[in-house]
Amino acid sequence: MVNNGVKLTARFVDNATTRDLISKMPFTITMDNLYSREMCHRYGCDGLPIDDAKNRSYQVGDIAYWPPMGSLVILYKQNGEVFEQQPIGHIDGDVAFFCKMSSAKITFQVKA
């Protein structure tokens, strides 16, 4: 849930990062708008476990973890970049509204 209003649904991939995040749900974090393409929360280097991080492209709506800075990201705009990432999941639906936000409180929870 974004700012206690917009509800998004995501499909998650099975890996070490996703399992760790799911074990902490529900949780709320502040995510900041970076590079006019992503919402980002930095856990810091080694903030989350990884087991499949490599250079890859992304799709709009992807949720990923960038290990060098320990960044959990929601990618809302495509710029063609390929970067080291651990896939976490993909949001079903339009995420373009993030482009208008400087930051947002986002609650992650498992749907009952």
CSV table of C-alpha atoms in Angstrom, one decimal:
chain,number,residue,atom,x,y,z
A,1,MET,CA,0.0,0.0,0.0
A,2,VAL,CA,1.3,3.4,-1.0
A,3,ASN,CA,0.8,6.3,1.5
A,4,ASN,CA,-2.1,4.4,3.0
A,5,GLY,CA,-4.1,4.7,-0.2
A,6,VAL,CA,-3.1,3.1,-3.4
A,7,LYS,CA,-3.0,-0.7,-3.2
A,8,LEU,CA,-0.8,-2.7,-5.5
A,9,THR,CA,-0.5,-6.4,-6.1
A,10,ALA,CA,2.8,-8.1,-6.9
A,11,ARG,CA,3.9,-11.6,-7.8
A,12,PHE,CA,7.1,-12.6,-6.1
A,13,VAL,CA,9.9,-14.9,-7.2
A,14,ASP,CA,11.3,-17.5,-4.9
A,15,ASN,CA,14.8,-16.6,-3.8
A,16,ALA,CA,16.8,-15.7,-0.7
A,17,THR,CA,16.0,-12.0,-0.8
A,18,THR,CA,12.3,-12.5,-1.3
A,19,ARG,CA,12.0,-15.1,1.4
A,20,ASP,CA,13.8,-12.7,3.8
A,21,LEU,CA,11.5,-9.8,3.0
A,22,ILE,CA,8.4,-12.0,3.3
A,23,SER,CA,9.5,-13.2,6.7
A,24,LYS,CA,9.5,-9.5,7.8
A,25,MET,CA,6.0,-8.7,6.5
A,26,PRO,CA,4.1,-6.6,7.2
A,27,PHE,CA,6.6,-3.7,7.2
A,28,THR,CA,6.5,-0.1,6.2
A,29,ILE,CA,9.4,1.8,4.7
A,30,THR,CA,10.0,5.2,3.1
A,31,MET,CA,11.0,5.0,-0.5
A,32,ASP,CA,12.6,7.9,-2.3
A,33,ASN,CA,12.3,8.8,-6.0
A,34,LEU,CA,15.7,8.3,-7.7
A,35,TYR,CA,16.8,8.9,-11.3
A,36,SER,CA,13.3,9.6,-12.5
A,37,ARG,CA,12.7,5.8,-12.9
A,38,GLU,CA,12.6,4.1,-9.4
A,39,MET,CA,11.4,4.3,-5.9
A,40,CYS,CA,14.3,3.3,-3.6
A,41,HIS,CA,14.9,2.3,0.0
A,42,ARG,CA,18.5,1.7,1.1
A,43,TYR,CA,19.1,-1.0,3.6
A,44,GLY,CA,22.8,-0.6,3.2
A,45,CYS,CA,25.5,-3.0,1.8
A,46,ASP,CA,24.7,-6.6,2.8
A,47,GLY,CA,21.3,-5.4,4.1
A,48,LEU,CA,19.5,-8.4,2.5
A,49,PRO,CA,20.7,-11.9,1.5
A,50,ILE,CA,21.2,-12.6,-2.2
A,51,ASP,CA,21.6,-15.8,-4.2
A,52,ASP,CA,20.9,-14.8,-7.9
A,53,ALA,CA,22.2,-11.3,-8.4
A,54,LYS,CA,23.6,-10.6,-11.8
A,55,ASN,CA,23.5,-7.9,-14.5
A,56,ARG,CA,20.1,-7.9,-16.2
A,57,SER,CA,17.5,-5.6,-17.7
A,58,TYR,CA,14.2,-4.8,-16.1
A,59,GLN,CA,10.6,-4.2,-16.9
A,60,VAL,CA,8.4,-1.4,-15.6
A,61,GLY,CA,6.8,-2.7,-12.5
A,62,ASP,CA,9.7,-4.9,-11.4
A,63,ILE,CA,10.7,-5.0,-7.7
A,64,ALA,CA,14.4,-5.7,-7.3
A,65,TYR,CA,17.3,-5.5,-4.9
A,66,TRP,CA,20.6,-3.7,-5.9
A,67,PRO,CA,23.3,-5.3,-3.8
A,68,PRO,CA,26.1,-2.7,-4.0
A,69,MET,CA,24.1,-0.1,-2.0
A,70,GLY,CA,21.6,-2.6,-0.5
A,71,SER,CA,18.7,-0.9,-2.3
A,72,LEU,CA,15.2,-2.2,-2.6
A,73,VAL,CA,13.7,-0.6,-5.7
A,74,ILE,CA,10.4,-0.4,-7.5
A,75,LEU,CA,11.0,0.4,-11.2
A,76,TYR,CA,8.3,2.7,-12.6
A,77,LYS,CA,10.0,3.9,-15.8
A,78,GLN,CA,12.2,2.2,-18.4
A,79,ASN,CA,15.5,3.8,-19.5
A,80,GLY,CA,17.1,0.6,-21.0
A,81,GLU,CA,19.7,0.3,-18.3
A,82,VAL,CA,21.1,-3.1,-17.4
A,83,PHE,CA,22.4,-3.3,-13.8
A,84,GLU,CA,23.3,-5.9,-11.2
A,85,GLN,CA,20.1,-6.9,-9.4
A,86,GLN,CA,18.4,-9.7,-7.5
A,87,PRO,CA,14.8,-10.0,-8.8
A,88,ILE,CA,12.1,-9.9,-6.1
A,89,GLY,CA,8.9,-9.7,-8.0
A,90,HIS,CA,6.7,-7.7,-10.4
A,91,ILE,CA,3.8,-5.4,-9.7
A,92,ASP,CA,0.6,-6.0,-11.6
A,93,GLY,CA,-0.8,-2.7,-12.8
A,94,ASP,CA,0.2,0.8,-13.5
A,95,VAL,CA,3.1,2.3,-11.4
A,96,ALA,CA,3.6,5.5,-13.5
A,97,PHE,CA,2.0,7.5,-10.6
A,98,PHE,CA,5.3,7.2,-8.8
A,99,CYS,CA,6.9,9.7,-11.1
A,100,LYS,CA,4.9,12.5,-9.4
A,101,MET,CA,6.2,11.6,-5.9
A,102,SER,CA,9.4,12.7,-4.2
A,103,SER,CA,9.0,10.0,-1.6
A,104,ALA,CA,6.3,7.6,-0.3
A,105,LYS,CA,5.6,5.4,2.7
A,106,ILE,CA,5.0,1.9,1.3
A,107,THR,CA,3.6,-1.0,3.3
A,108,PHE,CA,4.5,-4.5,2.1
A,109,GLN,CA,2.3,-7.3,3.3
A,110,VAL,CA,1.3,-10.8,2.3
A,111,LYS,CA,-2.3,-10.9,1.0
A,112,ALA,CA,-4.4,-13.1,3.2
